[in-house]
Short mmCIF file of C-alpha atoms in Angstrom, two decimals:
data_model
loop_
_atom_site.label_atom_id
_atom_site.label_comp_id
_atom_site.label_asym_id
_atom_site.label_seq_id
_atom_site.Cartn_x
_atom_site.Cartn_y
_atom_site.Cartn_z
CA MET A 1 -18.05 46.57 12.50
CA ARG A 2 -17.53 50.12 11.31
CA ASP A 3 -14.85 50.70 13.97
CA MET A 4 -12.95 47.60 12.85
CA LEU A 5 -12.97 48.80 9.25
CA LEU A 6 -11.63 52.17 10.33
CA ILE A 7 -8.89 50.53 12.38
CA ALA A 8 -7.91 48.38 9.40
CA LEU A 9 -7.92 51.42 7.12
CA TYR A 10 -5.71 53.53 9.42
CA ALA A 11 -3.32 50.61 9.96
CA LEU A 12 -3.11 50.02 6.18
CA LEU A 13 -2.39 53.67 5.47
CA GLY A 14 0.36 53.85 8.08
CA ALA A 15 1.96 50.57 6.94
CA ALA A 16 1.68 51.59 3.29
CA ALA A 17 3.52 54.83 3.95
CA ALA A 18 6.32 52.91 5.66
CA GLY A 19 6.37 50.36 2.80
CA VAL A 20 6.68 53.05 0.12
CA ALA A 21 9.53 54.69 2.01
CA GLY A 22 11.25 51.32 2.41
CA ALA A 23 10.88 50.55 -1.31
CA LEU A 24 12.54 53.87 -2.16
CA VAL A 25 15.40 53.13 0.21
CA LEU A 26 15.86 49.62 -1.26
CA ARG A 27 15.96 51.10 -4.76
CA VAL A 28 18.68 53.53 -3.75
CA LEU A 29 20.66 50.77 -1.99
CA ARG A 30 20.01 48.02 -4.57
CA HIS A 31 23.71 47.73 -5.46
CA ARG A 32 24.84 47.39 -1.85
CA SER A 33 25.44 44.23 0.15
CA VAL A 34 22.64 41.75 0.81
CA ALA A 35 23.16 42.38 4.54
CA VAL A 36 22.10 46.00 4.03
CA SER A 37 19.04 44.92 2.06
CA LEU A 38 18.00 42.43 4.76
CA THR A 39 18.41 45.12 7.42
CA VAL A 40 16.26 47.54 5.43
CA VAL A 41 13.58 44.86 4.98
CA ALA A 42 13.53 44.19 8.72
CA ALA A 43 13.39 47.91 9.47
CA VAL A 44 10.54 48.39 7.00
CA THR A 45 8.59 45.56 8.61
CA VAL A 46 8.91 47.01 12.09
CA THR A 47 8.34 50.58 10.87
CA ALA A 48 5.20 49.53 9.03
CA MET A 49 3.87 47.92 12.19
CA LEU A 50 4.77 50.98 14.27
CA ALA A 51 3.25 53.42 11.74
CA GLY A 52 0.06 51.44 11.60
CA THR A 53 -0.12 51.27 15.39
CA LEU A 54 0.48 55.01 15.80
CA ALA A 55 -2.13 55.83 13.17
CA VAL A 56 -4.71 53.70 14.95
CA ALA A 57 -3.68 55.10 18.33
CA GLN A 58 -4.13 58.68 17.16
CA ALA A 59 -7.46 57.90 15.57
CA MET A 60 -8.77 56.06 18.63
CA PHE A 61 -7.40 58.65 21.06
CA LEU A 62 -5.51 56.11 23.19
CA SER A 63 -4.05 57.34 26.45
CA ALA A 64 -0.42 58.42 26.63
CA HIS A 65 0.39 55.44 28.84
CA ASP A 66 -1.12 52.94 26.42
CA LEU A 67 0.66 54.57 23.50
CA THR A 68 3.99 54.41 25.36
CA VAL A 69 3.49 50.71 26.11
CA VAL A 70 2.68 49.91 22.49
CA THR A 71 5.64 51.94 21.27
CA MET A 72 7.99 50.18 23.72
CA VAL A 73 6.81 46.74 22.54
CA VAL A 74 7.32 47.70 18.89
CA ALA A 75 10.77 49.14 19.67
CA MET A 76 11.91 45.88 21.32
CA ALA A 77 10.61 43.97 18.32
CA ALA A 78 12.55 46.33 16.07
CA VAL A 79 15.81 45.70 17.97
CA VAL A 80 15.42 41.93 17.74
CA SER A 81 14.42 42.08 14.06
CA LEU A 82 17.33 44.31 13.10
CA ALA A 83 19.83 42.16 15.01
CA THR A 84 18.51 39.00 13.34
CA ALA A 85 18.63 40.63 9.91
CA LEU A 86 22.21 41.79 10.45
CA LEU A 87 23.38 38.35 11.59
CA LEU A 88 21.62 36.62 8.68
CA GLY A 89 22.96 39.17 6.22
CA ARG A 90 26.55 38.81 7.44
CA TRP A 91 26.28 35.01 7.24
CA VAL A 92 24.91 35.10 3.69
CA VAL A 93 27.58 37.62 2.65
CA ALA A 94 30.34 35.47 4.15
CA ARG A 95 29.09 32.40 2.31
CA SER A 96 28.80 34.37 -0.92
CA ARG A 97 32.38 35.60 -0.60
CA GLU A 98 33.64 32.07 0.04
CA LEU A 99 31.77 30.92 -3.03
CA ALA A 100 33.23 33.76 -5.08
CA ARG A 101 36.78 32.86 -4.00
CA ALA A 102 36.16 29.22 -4.90
CA ALA A 103 34.77 30.25 -8.29
CA ARG A 104 37.91 32.25 -9.08
CA SER A 105 40.03 29.13 -8.58
CA PHE A 106 38.84 27.42 -11.76
CA GLY A 107 38.72 30.57 -13.87
CA ASP A 108 42.48 30.38 -14.46
CA GLY A 109 42.67 26.67 -15.21
CA GLY A 110 42.01 25.21 -11.78
CA SER A 111 39.10 23.14 -10.56
CA PHE A 112 36.16 24.26 -8.46
CA ALA A 113 35.86 23.00 -4.89
CA ALA A 114 32.65 23.98 -3.10
CA PRO A 115 33.30 25.64 0.28
CA GLY A 116 32.36 23.56 3.31
CA GLY A 117 29.80 24.39 5.96
CA PRO A 118 26.04 25.00 5.86
CA SER A 119 24.56 27.31 3.26
CA THR A 120 21.25 28.41 1.81
CA ALA A 121 19.48 26.25 -0.78
CA GLU A 122 20.16 28.83 -3.49
CA LEU A 123 23.89 29.00 -2.74
CA ASP A 124 24.07 25.20 -2.61
CA GLU A 125 22.41 25.02 -6.02
CA LEU A 126 24.86 27.60 -7.35
CA SER A 127 27.76 25.55 -5.96
CA ARG A 128 26.51 22.45 -7.75
CA GLU A 129 26.16 24.34 -11.02
CA LEU A 130 29.68 25.77 -10.65
CA ALA A 131 31.05 22.29 -9.91
CA ALA A 132 29.36 20.91 -13.04
CA THR A 133 30.69 23.81 -15.09
CA SER A 134 34.17 23.19 -13.70
CA GLU A 135 33.99 19.54 -14.79
CA ARG A 136 32.88 20.53 -18.28
CA LEU A 137 35.68 23.09 -18.54
CA ALA A 138 38.23 20.53 -17.37
CA ALA A 139 37.01 18.04 -19.97
CA SER A 140 37.11 20.76 -22.63
CA ARG A 141 40.68 21.71 -21.67
CA GLU A 142 41.70 18.06 -21.81
CA ARG A 143 40.17 17.67 -25.27
CA GLU A 144 41.88 20.85 -26.41
CA ARG A 145 45.25 19.64 -25.12
CA ALA A 146 44.77 16.26 -26.77
CA LEU A 147 43.76 17.90 -30.04
CA GLU A 148 46.74 20.26 -29.93
CA THR A 149 49.08 17.34 -29.24
CA SER A 150 47.51 15.41 -32.09
CA ARG A 151 47.95 18.36 -34.41
CA ARG A 152 51.60 18.78 -33.51
CA GLU A 153 52.24 15.07 -34.01
CA LEU A 154 50.39 15.12 -37.31
CA VAL A 155 52.42 18.06 -38.59
CA ALA A 156 55.67 16.36 -37.54
CA TRP A 157 54.71 13.01 -39.07
CA ILE A 158 53.36 14.47 -42.30
CA SER A 159 56.47 16.63 -42.65
CA HIS A 160 58.60 13.50 -42.33
CA ASP A 161 56.43 11.52 -44.74
CA LEU A 162 56.55 14.32 -47.31
CA ARG A 163 60.24 14.99 -46.94
CA THR A 164 61.30 11.38 -47.56
CA PRO A 165 59.57 10.80 -50.93
CA LEU A 166 60.35 14.34 -52.09
CA ALA A 167 64.04 13.74 -51.42
CA GLY A 168 63.82 10.47 -53.36
CA LEU A 169 62.02 12.14 -56.24
CA ARG A 170 64.65 14.85 -56.39
CA ALA A 171 67.49 12.34 -56.37
CA MET A 172 65.89 10.25 -59.13
CA SER A 173 65.09 13.31 -61.26
CA GLU A 174 68.67 14.57 -60.92
CA ALA A 175 70.01 11.13 -61.88
CA LEU A 176 67.75 11.06 -64.95
CA GLU A 177 68.74 14.61 -65.84
CA ASP A 178 72.46 13.78 -65.60
CA GLY A 179 72.01 10.66 -67.71
CA VAL A 180 73.70 8.34 -65.22
CA VAL A 181 70.75 5.92 -64.94
CA GLN A 182 71.17 2.53 -66.59
CA ASP A 183 67.48 1.57 -66.23
CA PRO A 184 65.36 4.73 -66.70
CA GLU A 185 62.12 2.73 -66.87
CA ARG A 186 62.60 1.52 -63.32
CA TYR A 187 63.11 5.10 -62.15
CA PHE A 188 59.99 6.22 -63.99
CA ARG A 189 57.93 3.49 -62.31
CA GLN A 190 59.35 4.45 -58.92
CA ILE A 191 58.59 8.12 -59.51
CA ARG A 192 55.02 7.25 -60.49
CA THR A 193 54.64 5.17 -57.33
CA GLU A 194 55.91 7.98 -55.12
CA VAL A 195 53.69 10.55 -56.83
CA ASP A 196 50.65 8.30 -56.36
CA ARG A 197 51.49 7.91 -52.68
CA LEU A 198 51.88 11.67 -52.24
CA ASN A 199 48.61 12.24 -54.06
CA ALA A 200 46.84 9.78 -51.75
CA MET A 201 48.34 11.48 -48.70
CA VAL A 202 47.18 14.91 -49.86
CA GLY A 203 43.72 13.46 -50.53
CA ASP A 204 43.57 12.05 -47.00
CA LEU A 205 44.62 15.38 -45.54
CA PHE A 206 41.93 17.18 -47.51
CA GLU A 207 39.28 14.68 -46.42
CA LEU A 208 40.33 14.94 -42.79
CA SER A 209 40.29 18.73 -42.91
CA ARG A 210 36.72 18.63 -44.27
CA ILE A 211 35.68 16.30 -41.47
CA HIS A 212 37.25 18.46 -38.75
CA ALA A 213 35.73 21.60 -40.25
CA GLY A 214 32.27 20.02 -40.33
CA ALA A 215 32.17 20.52 -44.11
CA LEU A 216 31.63 16.86 -45.00
CA SER A 217 28.49 16.84 -47.13
CA LEU A 218 26.66 13.51 -47.27
CA THR A 219 24.19 12.36 -49.91
CA PRO A 220 22.49 9.28 -48.42
CA THR A 221 20.96 6.75 -50.79
CA ARG A 222 19.31 3.41 -50.12
CA MET A 223 21.49 0.43 -51.04
CA SER A 224 22.27 -3.13 -49.99
CA VAL A 225 25.11 -3.85 -47.60
CA TYR A 226 25.94 -6.82 -49.81
CA ASP A 227 26.59 -4.54 -52.81
CA LEU A 228 28.54 -2.06 -50.67
CA VAL A 229 30.84 -4.74 -49.28
CA GLY A 230 31.19 -6.41 -52.70
CA GLU A 231 32.41 -3.18 -54.26
CA ALA A 232 34.91 -2.61 -51.44
CA LEU A 233 36.23 -6.20 -51.74
CA ALA A 234 36.67 -5.82 -55.48
CA GLY A 235 38.69 -2.66 -54.98
CA ALA A 236 40.95 -4.24 -52.34
CA ASP A 237 41.46 -7.55 -54.16
CA PRO A 238 44.58 -6.46 -56.15
CA LEU A 239 46.37 -5.37 -52.97
CA ALA A 240 45.35 -8.60 -51.22
CA ARG A 241 46.76 -10.68 -54.09
CA GLU A 242 49.98 -8.70 -54.01
CA CYS A 243 50.34 -9.29 -50.26
CA GLY A 244 49.23 -12.93 -50.40
CA VAL A 245 46.19 -12.31 -48.16
CA ARG A 246 42.82 -14.04 -48.62
CA LEU A 247 39.70 -11.88 -48.61
CA VAL A 248 36.51 -13.49 -47.27
CA GLY A 249 33.05 -11.92 -47.47
CA ASP A 250 30.75 -14.89 -46.83
CA GLY A 251 29.27 -13.47 -43.61
CA VAL A 252 27.49 -10.51 -45.20
CA GLU A 253 23.73 -10.35 -44.72
CA PRO A 254 21.80 -8.54 -47.50
CA LEU A 255 20.64 -5.74 -45.23
CA PRO A 256 19.33 -2.43 -46.63
CA VAL A 257 21.17 0.71 -45.54
CA GLU A 258 20.79 4.39 -46.31
CA VAL A 259 24.27 5.91 -46.49
CA ASP A 260 26.48 8.01 -48.71
CA GLY A 261 27.81 5.24 -50.95
CA LYS A 262 31.03 7.02 -51.89
CA GLU A 263 32.00 7.90 -48.33
CA MET A 264 31.01 4.53 -46.87
CA THR A 265 32.98 2.75 -49.61
CA ARG A 266 35.96 4.82 -48.52
CA VAL A 267 35.39 3.67 -44.94
CA LEU A 268 35.44 0.01 -45.93
CA ALA A 269 38.38 0.55 -48.29
CA ASN A 270 40.44 2.16 -45.53
CA LEU A 271 39.63 -0.67 -43.13
CA LEU A 272 40.44 -3.34 -45.73
CA VAL A 273 43.72 -1.73 -46.79
CA ASN A 274 44.74 -1.36 -43.15
CA ALA A 275 43.80 -4.99 -42.43
CA ILE A 276 45.59 -6.37 -45.50
CA ARG A 277 48.80 -4.51 -44.76
CA ARG A 278 48.78 -5.67 -41.14
CA THR A 279 48.00 -9.31 -41.93
CA PRO A 280 50.94 -11.61 -42.75
CA ALA A 281 51.08 -13.52 -46.04
CA ASP A 282 48.71 -16.51 -46.21
CA GLY A 283 46.53 -14.80 -43.63
CA THR A 284 42.83 -14.00 -43.94
CA VAL A 285 40.83 -10.79 -43.80
CA ALA A 286 37.11 -11.39 -43.25
CA VAL A 287 34.26 -8.93 -43.83
CA ALA A 288 30.85 -9.42 -42.22
CA ALA A 289 27.58 -7.52 -41.84
CA GLU A 290 24.74 -8.26 -39.44
CA ARG A 291 21.90 -6.63 -37.50
CA ARG A 292 22.32 -6.20 -33.76
CA GLU A 293 19.26 -4.79 -32.02
CA ASP A 294 19.06 -1.16 -33.20
CA TRP A 295 22.29 -1.27 -35.24
CA VAL A 296 23.55 -2.59 -38.54
CA VAL A 297 27.16 -3.63 -37.92
CA LEU A 298 29.86 -3.94 -40.59
CA SER A 299 33.05 -5.64 -39.39
CA VAL A 300 36.54 -6.26 -40.79
CA THR A 301 38.62 -8.91 -39.00
CA ASP A 302 42.34 -9.24 -39.72
CA GLY A 303 45.23 -11.45 -38.62
CA CYS A 304 47.57 -8.78 -37.30
CA GLY A 305 48.11 -10.58 -34.00
CA GLY A 306 46.20 -8.01 -31.95
CA ILE A 307 46.73 -4.47 -30.70
CA PRO A 308 48.20 -3.75 -27.25
CA GLU A 309 45.40 -2.94 -24.81
CA GLU A 310 46.93 0.43 -23.94
CA ASP A 311 46.82 1.43 -27.62
CA LEU A 312 43.19 0.46 -28.29
CA PRO A 313 41.75 3.85 -27.17
CA ARG A 314 44.11 5.65 -29.59
CA VAL A 315 43.53 3.57 -32.70
CA PHE A 316 41.20 6.13 -34.32
CA ASP A 317 43.30 9.15 -33.30
CA THR A 318 44.82 11.26 -36.05
CA GLY A 319 48.36 10.11 -36.82
CA TRP A 320 48.21 6.83 -34.88
CA ARG A 321 50.09 4.02 -36.65
CA GLY A 322 50.53 1.37 -34.00
CA SER A 323 54.27 1.34 -34.50
CA PRO A 324 57.10 3.79 -33.87
CA ALA A 325 58.32 3.12 -37.39
CA ARG A 326 57.57 5.92 -39.86
CA THR A 327 58.22 3.90 -42.96
CA PRO A 328 56.05 4.37 -46.06
CA PRO A 329 54.11 1.09 -45.63
CA ALA A 330 52.88 2.39 -42.28
CA GLY A 331 50.98 5.16 -44.03
CA ALA A 332 50.36 8.65 -42.71
CA GLY A 333 48.12 7.50 -39.88
CA LEU A 334 45.05 9.24 -41.30
CA GLY A 335 42.95 6.35 -42.60
CA LEU A 336 41.33 5.29 -39.33
CA ALA A 337 40.75 8.91 -38.28
CA ILE A 338 38.89 9.41 -41.56
CA VAL A 339 36.90 6.23 -40.88
CA ARG A 340 35.73 7.53 -37.51
CA GLY A 341 34.88 10.96 -38.92
CA ILE A 342 32.76 9.58 -41.77
CA VAL A 343 30.99 7.04 -39.56
CA GLU A 344 30.16 9.66 -36.91
CA ALA A 345 28.83 11.92 -39.68
CA HIS A 346 26.36 9.07 -40.37
CA SER A 347 25.36 9.14 -36.65
CA GLY A 348 27.19 5.86 -36.16
CA ARG A 349 30.23 4.74 -34.22
CA ALA A 350 33.52 3.01 -34.99
CA ASP A 351 35.03 0.50 -32.55
CA VAL A 352 37.92 -1.95 -32.41
CA ARG A 353 38.62 -4.95 -30.22
CA ASN A 354 41.07 -7.80 -30.14
CA VAL A 355 40.01 -11.26 -31.26
CA SER A 356 41.87 -14.53 -31.59
CA GLY A 357 44.87 -13.94 -33.84
CA GLY A 358 44.07 -10.36 -34.72
CA CYS A 359 41.59 -7.55 -34.22
CA ARG A 360 38.13 -6.65 -35.44
CA PHE A 361 37.07 -3.20 -36.57
CA GLU A 362 33.34 -2.58 -36.39
CA VAL A 363 31.26 0.16 -37.98
CA SER A 364 27.81 0.47 -36.39
CA LEU A 365 25.03 2.40 -38.10
CA PRO A 366 21.73 3.11 -36.32
CA THR A 367 18.73 1.38 -37.84
CA THR A 368 17.02 4.78 -38.18
CA ALA A 369 19.76 5.73 -40.62
CA ALA A 370 20.10 2.24 -41.99
CA THR A 371 16.49 1.50 -42.80
CA GLY A 372 15.47 4.98 -43.94
#
């Protein structure tokens, strides 16, 4: 038993010496290729075995022949181990370089395509992560391009909408100044109308900028959907009478909600104004509210005749008007974008779909936000 302990001790000392030397070499070469590191690890393994064997051999006074045999066996094992380590290292390095080249492809706007062929589990996992990152970057670039396009369109449209009334205001003011107007009161009324429209447009732009900047501050209070819809209907009634459109609010359930009353009233007002202006005279705009599973849904249904299917995904985009015409009745195309921004700030969603004779806009609020 004592001899076995001595053998184990001598073998441990010899292997430990080789291990310490190998650790020092690995530290010096830690920035080199993985093939070099694998070769060093293989060499340390064989050297540790050889050092331990030689230490035991010297302690046990083995014969020269036996020592030569043991050394030859260890040397052959060293050759095989080093060759295997080199082959494995070169294969891992080659796969790593292929992966690096593939990763560069999506750094400049391209997409990542994982290199083919077998690989280690770690490199496969890295490839999957890079592929997922590439998809997220592509989606982010697409959103950025869409947002930039939307911004350019908005600037162009707002510039047009501002230029037209400003030109009219200047012409009317010059006519009044020159005293060539036969009916000044009519000009004053028209100027007031144009100023009100410009003021509303500037207000919409300010609201939209707050939404995009994440500066929309909400003050939720508990109220009844019935009261919320009633207030919005009362505000839209004069416009409906002027346009000859009937407003119907019979399908409103008295559900409790917890929302910012001012902002949600603006949501309903924007939807009602949009519906009234798109509905022909003698048409009907209906407002409803109901509970659907985990949502409280407010809906506004108009008689506009429907929206082309290809335009439905763009309805809530900034600047969308549903018509190439840029006439004042079309508005600045900001109302529905404001609707979506306010609703999403309430953790809800805004949707639109075609129904018989028109379309239905729906505002869905989660019951967690609706019931408090």
